[in-house]
Coordinates of N, CA and C in Angstrom, one line a residue:
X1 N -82.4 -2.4 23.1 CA -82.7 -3.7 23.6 C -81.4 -4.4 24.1
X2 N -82.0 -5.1 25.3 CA -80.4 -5.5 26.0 C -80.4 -7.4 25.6
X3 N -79.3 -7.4 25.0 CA -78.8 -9.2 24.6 C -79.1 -9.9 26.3
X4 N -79.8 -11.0 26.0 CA -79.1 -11.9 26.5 C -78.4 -12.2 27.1
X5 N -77.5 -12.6 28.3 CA -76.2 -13.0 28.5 C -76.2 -14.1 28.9
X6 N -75.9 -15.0 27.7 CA -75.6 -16.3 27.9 C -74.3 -16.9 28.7
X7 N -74.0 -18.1 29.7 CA -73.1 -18.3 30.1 C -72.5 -19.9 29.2
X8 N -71.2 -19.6 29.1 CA -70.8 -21.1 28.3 C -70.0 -22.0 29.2
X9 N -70.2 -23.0 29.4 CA -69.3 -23.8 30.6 C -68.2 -23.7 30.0
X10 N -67.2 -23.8 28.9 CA -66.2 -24.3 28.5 C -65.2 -22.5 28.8
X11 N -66.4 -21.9 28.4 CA -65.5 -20.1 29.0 C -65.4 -19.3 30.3
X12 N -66.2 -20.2 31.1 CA -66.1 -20.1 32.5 C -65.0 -21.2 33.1
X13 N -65.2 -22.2 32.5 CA -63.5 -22.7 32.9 C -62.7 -22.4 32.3
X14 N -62.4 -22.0 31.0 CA -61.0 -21.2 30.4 C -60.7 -20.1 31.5
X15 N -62.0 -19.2 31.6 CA -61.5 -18.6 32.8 C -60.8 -18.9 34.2
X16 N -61.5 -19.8 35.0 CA -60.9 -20.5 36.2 C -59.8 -20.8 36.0
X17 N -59.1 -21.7 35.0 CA -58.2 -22.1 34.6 C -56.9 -20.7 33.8
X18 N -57.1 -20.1 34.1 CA -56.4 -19.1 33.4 C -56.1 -17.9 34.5
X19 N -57.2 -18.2 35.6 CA -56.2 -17.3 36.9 C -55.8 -18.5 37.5
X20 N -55.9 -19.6 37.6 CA -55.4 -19.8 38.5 C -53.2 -20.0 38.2
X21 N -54.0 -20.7 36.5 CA -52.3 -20.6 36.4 C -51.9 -18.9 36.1
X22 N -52.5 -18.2 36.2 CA -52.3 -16.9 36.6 C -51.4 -17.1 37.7
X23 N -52.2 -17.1 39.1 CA -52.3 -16.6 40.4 C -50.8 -17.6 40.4
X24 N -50.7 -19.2 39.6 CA -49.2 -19.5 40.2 C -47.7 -19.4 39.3
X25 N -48.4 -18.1 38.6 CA -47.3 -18.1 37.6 C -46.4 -16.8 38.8
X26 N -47.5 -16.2 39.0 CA -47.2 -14.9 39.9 C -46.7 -15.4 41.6
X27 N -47.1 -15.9 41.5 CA -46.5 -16.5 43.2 C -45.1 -17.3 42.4
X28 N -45.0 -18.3 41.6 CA -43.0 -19.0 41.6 C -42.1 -17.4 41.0
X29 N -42.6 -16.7 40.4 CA -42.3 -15.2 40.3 C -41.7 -14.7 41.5
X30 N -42.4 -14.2 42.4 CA -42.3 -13.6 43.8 C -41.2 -14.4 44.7
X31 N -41.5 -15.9 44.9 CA -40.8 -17.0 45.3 C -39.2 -16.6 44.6
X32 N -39.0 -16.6 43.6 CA -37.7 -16.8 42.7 C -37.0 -15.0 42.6
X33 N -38.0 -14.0 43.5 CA -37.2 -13.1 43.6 C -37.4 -12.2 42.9
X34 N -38.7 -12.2 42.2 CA -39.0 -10.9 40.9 C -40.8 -10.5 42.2
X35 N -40.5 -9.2 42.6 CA -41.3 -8.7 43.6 C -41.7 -7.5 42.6
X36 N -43.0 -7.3 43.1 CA -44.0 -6.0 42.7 C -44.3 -6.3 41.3
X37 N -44.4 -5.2 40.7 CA -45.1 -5.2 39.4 C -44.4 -6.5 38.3
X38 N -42.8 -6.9 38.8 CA -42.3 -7.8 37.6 C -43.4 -9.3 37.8
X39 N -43.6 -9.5 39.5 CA -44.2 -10.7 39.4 C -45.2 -10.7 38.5
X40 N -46.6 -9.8 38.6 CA -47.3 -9.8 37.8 C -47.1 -10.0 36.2
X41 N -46.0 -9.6 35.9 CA -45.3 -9.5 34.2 C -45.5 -10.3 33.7
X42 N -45.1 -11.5 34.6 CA -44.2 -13.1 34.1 C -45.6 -13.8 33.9
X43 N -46.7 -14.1 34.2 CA -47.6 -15.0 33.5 C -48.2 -14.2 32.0
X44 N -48.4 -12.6 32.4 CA -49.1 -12.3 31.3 C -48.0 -12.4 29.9
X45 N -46.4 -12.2 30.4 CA -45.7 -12.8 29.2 C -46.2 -14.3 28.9
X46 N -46.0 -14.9 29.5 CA -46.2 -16.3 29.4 C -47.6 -17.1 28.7
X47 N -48.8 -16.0 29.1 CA -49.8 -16.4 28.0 C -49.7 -15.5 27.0
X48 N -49.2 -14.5 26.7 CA -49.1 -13.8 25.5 C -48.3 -14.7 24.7
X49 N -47.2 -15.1 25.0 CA -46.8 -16.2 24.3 C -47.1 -17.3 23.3
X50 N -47.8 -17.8 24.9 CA -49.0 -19.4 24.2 C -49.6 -18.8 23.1
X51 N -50.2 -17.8 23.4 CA -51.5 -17.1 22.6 C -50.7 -16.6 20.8
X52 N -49.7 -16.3 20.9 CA -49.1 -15.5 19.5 C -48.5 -17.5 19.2
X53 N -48.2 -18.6 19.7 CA -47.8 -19.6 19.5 C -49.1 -20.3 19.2
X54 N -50.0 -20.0 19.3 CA -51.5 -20.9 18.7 C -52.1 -20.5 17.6
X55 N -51.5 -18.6 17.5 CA -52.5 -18.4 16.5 C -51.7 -18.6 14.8
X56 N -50.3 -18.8 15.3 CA -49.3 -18.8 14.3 C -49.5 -20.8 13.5
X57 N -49.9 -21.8 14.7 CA -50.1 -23.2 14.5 C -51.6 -22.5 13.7
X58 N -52.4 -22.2 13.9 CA -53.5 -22.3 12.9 C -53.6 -21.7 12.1
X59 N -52.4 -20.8 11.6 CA -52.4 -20.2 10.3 C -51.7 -21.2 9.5
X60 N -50.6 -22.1 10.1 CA -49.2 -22.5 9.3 C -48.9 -24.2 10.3
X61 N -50.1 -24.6 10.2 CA -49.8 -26.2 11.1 C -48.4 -26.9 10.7
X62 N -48.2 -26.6 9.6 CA -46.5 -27.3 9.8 C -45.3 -26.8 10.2
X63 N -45.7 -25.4 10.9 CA -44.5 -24.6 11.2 C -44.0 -25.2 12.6
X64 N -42.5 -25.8 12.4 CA -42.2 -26.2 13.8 C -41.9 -25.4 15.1
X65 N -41.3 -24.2 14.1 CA -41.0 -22.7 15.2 C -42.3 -22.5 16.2
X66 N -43.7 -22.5 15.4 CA -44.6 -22.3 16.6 C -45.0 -23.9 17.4
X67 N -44.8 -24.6 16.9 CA -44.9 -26.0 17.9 C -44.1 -25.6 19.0
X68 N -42.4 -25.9 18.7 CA -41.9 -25.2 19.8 C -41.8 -24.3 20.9
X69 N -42.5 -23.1 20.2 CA -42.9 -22.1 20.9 C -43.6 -22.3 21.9
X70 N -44.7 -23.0 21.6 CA -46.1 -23.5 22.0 C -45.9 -24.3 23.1
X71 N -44.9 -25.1 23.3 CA -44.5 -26.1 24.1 C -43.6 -25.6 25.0
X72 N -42.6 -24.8 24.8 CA -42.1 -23.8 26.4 C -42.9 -23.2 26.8
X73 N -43.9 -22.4 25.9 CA -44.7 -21.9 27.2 C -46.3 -22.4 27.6
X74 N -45.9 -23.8 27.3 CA -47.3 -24.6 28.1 C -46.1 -25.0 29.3
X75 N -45.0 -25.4 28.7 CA -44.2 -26.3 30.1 C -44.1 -24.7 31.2
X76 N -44.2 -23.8 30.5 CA -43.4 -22.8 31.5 C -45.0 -22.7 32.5
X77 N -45.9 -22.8 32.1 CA -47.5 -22.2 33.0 C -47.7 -23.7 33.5
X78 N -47.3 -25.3 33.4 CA -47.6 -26.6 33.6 C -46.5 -26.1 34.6
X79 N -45.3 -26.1 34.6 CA -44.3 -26.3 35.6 C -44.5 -25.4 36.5
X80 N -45.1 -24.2 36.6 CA -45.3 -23.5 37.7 C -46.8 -23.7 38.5
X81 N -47.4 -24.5 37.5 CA -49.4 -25.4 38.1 C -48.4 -26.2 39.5
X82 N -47.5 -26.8 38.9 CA -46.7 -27.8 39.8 C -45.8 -27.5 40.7
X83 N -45.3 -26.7 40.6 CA -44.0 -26.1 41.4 C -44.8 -25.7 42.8
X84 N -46.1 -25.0 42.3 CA -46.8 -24.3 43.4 C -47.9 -25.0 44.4
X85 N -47.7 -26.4 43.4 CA -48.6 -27.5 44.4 C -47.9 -28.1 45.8
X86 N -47.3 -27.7 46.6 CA -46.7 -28.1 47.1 C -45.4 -29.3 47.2
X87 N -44.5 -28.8 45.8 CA -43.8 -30.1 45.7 C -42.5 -29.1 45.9
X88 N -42.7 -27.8 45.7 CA -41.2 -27.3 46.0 C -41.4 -26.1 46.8
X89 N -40.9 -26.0 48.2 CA -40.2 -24.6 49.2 C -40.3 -23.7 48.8
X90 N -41.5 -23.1 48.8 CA -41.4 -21.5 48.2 C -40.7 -20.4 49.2
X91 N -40.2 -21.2 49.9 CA -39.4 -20.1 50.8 C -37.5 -19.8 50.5
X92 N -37.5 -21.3 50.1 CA -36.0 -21.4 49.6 C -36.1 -22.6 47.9
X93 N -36.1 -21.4 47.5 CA -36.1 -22.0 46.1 C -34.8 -21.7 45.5
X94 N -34.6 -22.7 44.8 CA -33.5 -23.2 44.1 C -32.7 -22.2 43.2
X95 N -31.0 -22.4 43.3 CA -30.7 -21.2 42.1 C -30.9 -21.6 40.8
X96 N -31.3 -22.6 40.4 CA -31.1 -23.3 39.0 C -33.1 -22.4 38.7
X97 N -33.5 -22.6 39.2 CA -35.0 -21.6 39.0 C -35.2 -20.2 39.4
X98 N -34.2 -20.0 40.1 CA -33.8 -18.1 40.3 C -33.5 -18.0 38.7
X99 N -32.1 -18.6 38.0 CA -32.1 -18.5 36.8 C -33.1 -18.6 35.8
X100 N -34.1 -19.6 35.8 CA -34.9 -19.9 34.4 C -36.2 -18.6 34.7
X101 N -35.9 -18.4 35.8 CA -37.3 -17.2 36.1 C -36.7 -16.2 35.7
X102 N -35.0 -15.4 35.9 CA -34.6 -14.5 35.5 C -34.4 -14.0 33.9
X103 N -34.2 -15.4 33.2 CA -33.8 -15.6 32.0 C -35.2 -15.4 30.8
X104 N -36.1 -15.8 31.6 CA -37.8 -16.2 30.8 C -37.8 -14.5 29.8
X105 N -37.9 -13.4 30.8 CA -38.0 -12.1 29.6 C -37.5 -12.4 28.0
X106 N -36.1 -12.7 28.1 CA -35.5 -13.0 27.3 C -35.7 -13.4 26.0
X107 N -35.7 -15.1 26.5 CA -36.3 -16.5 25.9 C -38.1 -15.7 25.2
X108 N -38.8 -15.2 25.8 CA -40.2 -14.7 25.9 C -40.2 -13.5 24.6
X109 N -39.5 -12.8 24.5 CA -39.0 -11.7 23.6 C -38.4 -12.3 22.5
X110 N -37.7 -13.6 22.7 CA -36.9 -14.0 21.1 C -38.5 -14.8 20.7
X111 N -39.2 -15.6 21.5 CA -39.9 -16.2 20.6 C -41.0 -15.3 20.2
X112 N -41.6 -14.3 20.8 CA -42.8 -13.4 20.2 C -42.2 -13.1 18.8
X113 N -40.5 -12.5 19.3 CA -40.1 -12.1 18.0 C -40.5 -12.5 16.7
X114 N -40.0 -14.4 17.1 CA -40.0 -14.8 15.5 C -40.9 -15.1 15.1
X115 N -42.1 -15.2 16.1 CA -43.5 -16.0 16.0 C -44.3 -14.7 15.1
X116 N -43.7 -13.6 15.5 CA -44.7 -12.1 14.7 C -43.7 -11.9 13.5
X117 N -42.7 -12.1 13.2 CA -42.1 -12.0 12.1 C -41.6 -13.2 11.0
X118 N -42.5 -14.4 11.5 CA -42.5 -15.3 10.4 C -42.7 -15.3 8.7
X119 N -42.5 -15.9 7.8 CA -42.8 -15.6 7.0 C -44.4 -16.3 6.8
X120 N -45.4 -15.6 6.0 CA -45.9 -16.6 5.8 C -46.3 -17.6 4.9
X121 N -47.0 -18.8 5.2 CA -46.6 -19.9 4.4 C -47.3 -20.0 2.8
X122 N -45.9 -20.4 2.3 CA -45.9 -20.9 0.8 C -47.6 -21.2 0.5
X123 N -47.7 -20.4 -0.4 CA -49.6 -21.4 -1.3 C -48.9 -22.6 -2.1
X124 N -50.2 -23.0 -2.3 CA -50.2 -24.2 -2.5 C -49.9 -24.1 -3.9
X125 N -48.5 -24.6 -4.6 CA -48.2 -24.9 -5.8 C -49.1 -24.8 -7.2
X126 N -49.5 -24.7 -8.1 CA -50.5 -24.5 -9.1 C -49.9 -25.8 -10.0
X127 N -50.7 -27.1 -10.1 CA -49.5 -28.3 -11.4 C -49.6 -27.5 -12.5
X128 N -48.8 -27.8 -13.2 CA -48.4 -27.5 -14.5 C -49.7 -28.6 -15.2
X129 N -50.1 -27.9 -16.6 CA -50.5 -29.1 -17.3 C -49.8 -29.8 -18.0
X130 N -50.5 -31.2 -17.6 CA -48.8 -32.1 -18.7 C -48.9 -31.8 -19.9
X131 N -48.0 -31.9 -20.8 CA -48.0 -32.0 -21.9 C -48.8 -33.3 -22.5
X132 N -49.3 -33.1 -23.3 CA -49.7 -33.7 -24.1 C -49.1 -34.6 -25.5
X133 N -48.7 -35.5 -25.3 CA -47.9 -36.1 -26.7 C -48.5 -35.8 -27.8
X134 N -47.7 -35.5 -28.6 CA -48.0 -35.4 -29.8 C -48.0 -35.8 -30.6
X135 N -49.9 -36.4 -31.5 CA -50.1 -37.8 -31.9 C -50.0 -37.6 -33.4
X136 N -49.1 -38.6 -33.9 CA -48.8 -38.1 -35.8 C -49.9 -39.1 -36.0
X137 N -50.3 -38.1 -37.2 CA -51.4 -38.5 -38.1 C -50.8 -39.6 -38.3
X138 N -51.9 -40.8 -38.8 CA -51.4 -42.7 -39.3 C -51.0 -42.3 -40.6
X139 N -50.4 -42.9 -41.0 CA -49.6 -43.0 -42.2 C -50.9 -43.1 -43.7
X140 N -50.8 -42.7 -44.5 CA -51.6 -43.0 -45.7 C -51.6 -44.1 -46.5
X141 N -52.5 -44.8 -46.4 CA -51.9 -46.5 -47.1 C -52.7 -46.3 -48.3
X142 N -52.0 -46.4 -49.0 CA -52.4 -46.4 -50.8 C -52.9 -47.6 -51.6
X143 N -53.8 -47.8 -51.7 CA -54.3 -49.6 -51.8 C -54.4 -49.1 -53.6
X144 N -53.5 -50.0 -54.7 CA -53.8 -50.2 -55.7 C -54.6 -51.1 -55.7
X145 N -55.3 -51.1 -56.9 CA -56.5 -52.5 -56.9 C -55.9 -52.3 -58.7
X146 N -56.1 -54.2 -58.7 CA -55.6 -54.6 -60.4 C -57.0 -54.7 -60.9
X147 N -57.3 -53.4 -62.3 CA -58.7 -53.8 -62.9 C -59.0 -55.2 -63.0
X148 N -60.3 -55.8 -63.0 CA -60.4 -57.4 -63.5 C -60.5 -57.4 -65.0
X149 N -60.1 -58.0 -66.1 CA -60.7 -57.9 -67.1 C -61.6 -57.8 -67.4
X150 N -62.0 -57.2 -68.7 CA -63.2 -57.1 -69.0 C -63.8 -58.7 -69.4
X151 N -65.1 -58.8 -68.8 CA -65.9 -60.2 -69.5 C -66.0 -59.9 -70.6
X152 N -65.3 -61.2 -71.7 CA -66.1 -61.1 -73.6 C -67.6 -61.3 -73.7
X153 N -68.2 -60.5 -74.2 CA -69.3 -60.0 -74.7 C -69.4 -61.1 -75.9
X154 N -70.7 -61.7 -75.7 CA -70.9 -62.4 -77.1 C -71.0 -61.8 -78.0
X155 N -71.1 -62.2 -79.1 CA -71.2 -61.5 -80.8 C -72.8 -61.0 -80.4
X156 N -73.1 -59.9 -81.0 CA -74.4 -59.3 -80.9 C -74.9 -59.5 -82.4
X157 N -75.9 -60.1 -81.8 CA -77.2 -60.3 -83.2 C -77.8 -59.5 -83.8
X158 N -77.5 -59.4 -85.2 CA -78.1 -59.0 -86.3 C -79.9 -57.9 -86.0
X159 N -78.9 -56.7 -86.1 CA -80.0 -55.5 -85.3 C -81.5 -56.1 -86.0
X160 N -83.0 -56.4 -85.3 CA -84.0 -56.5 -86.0 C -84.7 -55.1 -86.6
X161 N -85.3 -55.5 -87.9 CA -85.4 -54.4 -88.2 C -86.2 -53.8 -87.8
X162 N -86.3 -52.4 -87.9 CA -87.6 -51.6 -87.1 C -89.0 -51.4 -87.8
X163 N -90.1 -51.9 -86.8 CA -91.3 -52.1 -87.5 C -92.0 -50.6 -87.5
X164 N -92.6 -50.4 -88.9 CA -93.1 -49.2 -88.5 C -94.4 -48.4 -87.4
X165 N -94.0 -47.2 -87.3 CA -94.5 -47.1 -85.7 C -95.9 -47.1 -85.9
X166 N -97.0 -47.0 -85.4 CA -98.3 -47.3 -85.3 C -98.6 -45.7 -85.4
X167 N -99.8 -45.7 -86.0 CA -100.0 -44.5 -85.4 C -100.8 -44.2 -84.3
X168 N -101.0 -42.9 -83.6 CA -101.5 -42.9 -82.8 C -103.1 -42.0 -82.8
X169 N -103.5 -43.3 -82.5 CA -105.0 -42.6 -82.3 C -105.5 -41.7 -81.6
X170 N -106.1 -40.8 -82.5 CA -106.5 -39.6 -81.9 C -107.8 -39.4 -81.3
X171 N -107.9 -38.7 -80.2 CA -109.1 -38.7 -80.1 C -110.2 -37.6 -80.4
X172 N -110.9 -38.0 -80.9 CA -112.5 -37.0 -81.5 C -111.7 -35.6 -80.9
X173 N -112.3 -34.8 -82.1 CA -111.7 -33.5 -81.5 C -113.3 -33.0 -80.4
X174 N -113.4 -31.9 -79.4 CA -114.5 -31.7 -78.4 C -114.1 -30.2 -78.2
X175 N -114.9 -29.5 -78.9 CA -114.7 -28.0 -78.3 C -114.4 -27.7 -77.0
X176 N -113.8 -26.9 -76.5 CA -112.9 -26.9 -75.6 C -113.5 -25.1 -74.6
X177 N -114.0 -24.7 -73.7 CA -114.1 -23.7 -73.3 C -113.1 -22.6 -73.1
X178 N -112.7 -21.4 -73.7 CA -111.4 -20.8 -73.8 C -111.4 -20.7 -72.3
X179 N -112.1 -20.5 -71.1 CA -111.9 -20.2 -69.7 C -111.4 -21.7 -68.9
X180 N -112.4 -22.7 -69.6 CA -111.5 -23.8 -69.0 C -110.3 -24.5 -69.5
X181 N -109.6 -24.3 -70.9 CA -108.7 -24.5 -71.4 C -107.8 -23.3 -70.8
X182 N -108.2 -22.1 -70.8 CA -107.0 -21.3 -69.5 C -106.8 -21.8 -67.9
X183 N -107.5 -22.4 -67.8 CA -107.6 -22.8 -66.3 C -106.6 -24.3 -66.1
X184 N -106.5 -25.0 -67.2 CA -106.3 -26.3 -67.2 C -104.8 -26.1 -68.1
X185 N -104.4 -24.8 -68.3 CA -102.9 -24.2 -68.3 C -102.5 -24.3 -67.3
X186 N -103.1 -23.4 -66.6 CA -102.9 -22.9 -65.4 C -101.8 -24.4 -64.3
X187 N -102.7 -24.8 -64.2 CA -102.7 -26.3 -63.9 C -102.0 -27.1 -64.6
X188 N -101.6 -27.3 -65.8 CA -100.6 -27.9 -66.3 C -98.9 -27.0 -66.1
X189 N -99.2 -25.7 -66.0 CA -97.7 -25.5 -65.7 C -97.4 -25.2 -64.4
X190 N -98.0 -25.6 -63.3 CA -97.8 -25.7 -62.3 C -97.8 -27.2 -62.0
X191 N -98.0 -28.5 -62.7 CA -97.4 -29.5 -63.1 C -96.3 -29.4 -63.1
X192 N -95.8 -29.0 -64.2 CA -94.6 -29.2 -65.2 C -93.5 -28.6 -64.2
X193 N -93.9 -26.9 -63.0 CA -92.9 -27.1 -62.5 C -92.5 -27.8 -61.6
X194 N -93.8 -28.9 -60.9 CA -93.6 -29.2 -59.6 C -92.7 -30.9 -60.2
X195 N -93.0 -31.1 -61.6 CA -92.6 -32.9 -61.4 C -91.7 -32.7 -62.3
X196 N -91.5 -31.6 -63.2 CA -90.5 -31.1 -64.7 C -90.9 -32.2 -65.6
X197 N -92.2 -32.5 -65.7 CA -93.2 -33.5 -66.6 C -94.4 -32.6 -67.4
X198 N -94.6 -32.8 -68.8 CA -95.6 -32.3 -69.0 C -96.7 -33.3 -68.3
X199 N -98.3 -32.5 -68.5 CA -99.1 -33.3 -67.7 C -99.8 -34.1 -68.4
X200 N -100.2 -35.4 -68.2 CA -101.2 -36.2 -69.1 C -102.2 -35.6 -69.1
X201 N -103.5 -36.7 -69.7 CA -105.0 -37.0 -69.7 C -105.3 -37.0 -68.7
X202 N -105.1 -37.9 -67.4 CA -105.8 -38.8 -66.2 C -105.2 -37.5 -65.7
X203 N -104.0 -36.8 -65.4 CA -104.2 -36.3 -64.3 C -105.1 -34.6 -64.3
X204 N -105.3 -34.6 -65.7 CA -106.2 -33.2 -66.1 C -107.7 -33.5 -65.7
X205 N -108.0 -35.2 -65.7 CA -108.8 -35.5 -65.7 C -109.7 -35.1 -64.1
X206 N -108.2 -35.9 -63.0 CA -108.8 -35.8 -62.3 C -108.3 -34.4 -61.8
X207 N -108.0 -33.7 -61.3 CA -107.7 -32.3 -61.4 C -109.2 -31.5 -61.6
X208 N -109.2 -31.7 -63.0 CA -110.5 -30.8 -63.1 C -112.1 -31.5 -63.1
X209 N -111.9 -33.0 -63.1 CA -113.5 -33.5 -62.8 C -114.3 -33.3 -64.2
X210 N -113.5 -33.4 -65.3 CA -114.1 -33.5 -66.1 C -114.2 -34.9 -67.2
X211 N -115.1 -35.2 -68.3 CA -115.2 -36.4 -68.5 C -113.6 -37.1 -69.5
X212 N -113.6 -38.3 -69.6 CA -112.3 -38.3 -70.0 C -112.0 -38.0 -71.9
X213 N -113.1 -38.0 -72.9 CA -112.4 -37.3 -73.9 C -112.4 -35.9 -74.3
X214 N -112.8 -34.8 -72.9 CA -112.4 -33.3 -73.1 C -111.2 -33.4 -72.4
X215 N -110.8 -34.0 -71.3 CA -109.4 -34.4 -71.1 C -108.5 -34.6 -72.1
X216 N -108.4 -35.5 -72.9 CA -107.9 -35.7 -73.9 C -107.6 -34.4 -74.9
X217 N -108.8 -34.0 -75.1 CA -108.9 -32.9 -76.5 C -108.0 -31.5 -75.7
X218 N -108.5 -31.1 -74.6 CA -107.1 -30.5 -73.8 C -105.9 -30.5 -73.9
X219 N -105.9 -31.7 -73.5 CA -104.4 -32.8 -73.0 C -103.4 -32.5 -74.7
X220 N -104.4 -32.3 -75.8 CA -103.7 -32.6 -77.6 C -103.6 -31.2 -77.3
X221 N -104.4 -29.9 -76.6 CA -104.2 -28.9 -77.0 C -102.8 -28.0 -76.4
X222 N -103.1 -28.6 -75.3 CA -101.6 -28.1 -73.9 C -100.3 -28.1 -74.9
X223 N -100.0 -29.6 -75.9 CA -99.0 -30.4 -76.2 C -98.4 -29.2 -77.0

């Protein structure tokens, strides 16, 4: 399957823009006395340059070595856009530009140098955690408290004497069924563990639905 071929306006002028300062990097070349293959040399140095000087700013944007870089050889491809516009004699050009055109190898070779052998840049520090002060326990405050005296107790009166205890009435004895007097164990010590109370009358009563003095007669037998 064959792609697409999309065209991008911004890469069709990078290109236009890139022979032409081509075409007049190679013409103040030729002009300044570097014929045949050297003219050709001198722009592709010159964008090799830019190119190792841009890619070094976007690894390390605070590196001034590639700013600088960056900026001779934009002035070196901007000064020859100009030189070639008709503002200077390409027939008798100057010795002061015989020299900067003969010298450029040079200058072109120290900066790839350092631009490909930079170091590169420092990461970014890791903080330390701060310390933490170190908080002393509060002090232990020991609060004595003064007993209050004891309140005087009035004189205590003359113990009453004890009346004798009543007896307690019994109730009618009522034959008792040995199956429901086992059943109504059963049920009293499952009382006793749940409240740690023996169980009365009322609650055998109602438990088992029976009348209240076989409850009772029970209730005397459980005891």
């Amino acid at each position: 399957m064959f792609r697409t071929l999309r065209l991008d306006p911004v890469l069709i002028q990078a290109v236009i823009a890139g022979a032409l300062s081509f075409a007049h990097l190679h013409d103040l070349a030729a002009a300044a006395g570097q014929d045949g293959w050297k003219a050709w040399a001198y722009p592709v140095s010159v964008d090799l340059l830019l190119v190792a000087a841009w890619r070094r700013m976007r690894k390390d944007g605070g590196n001034r070595d590639a700013w600088l870089w960056f900026a001779i050889a934009l002035t070196a491809s901007l000064g020859a856009n100009v030189a070639t516009a008709g503002l200077l004699d390409m027939n008798d050009v100057p010795d002061w530009l015989r020299i900067l055109v003969a010298g450029w190898p040079a200058l072109a070779f120290l900066g790839g140098t350092l631009l490909a052998h930079a170091p590169p840049p420092d990461p970014a520090p890791t903080p330390e955690p701060l310390d933490e002060p170190d908080h002393e326990p509060p002090p232990e405050l020991t609060v004595e408290r003064v007993p209050d005296p004891a309140p005087e107790l009035p004189p205590a009166d003359p113990a009453p004497k004890e009346a004798p205890p009543e007896p307690v009435p019994q109730a009618p004895a009522t034959s008792v069924p040995p199956a429901l007097l086992d059943h109504a164990r059963k049920i009293a010590d499952a009382h006793h563990a749940q409240t740690g109370a023996p169980i009365d009358a009322a609650t055998l009563r109602a438990r088992l639905g029976i009348p209240a003095p076989l409850a009772d007669s029970i209730a005397l037998q459980l005891a």
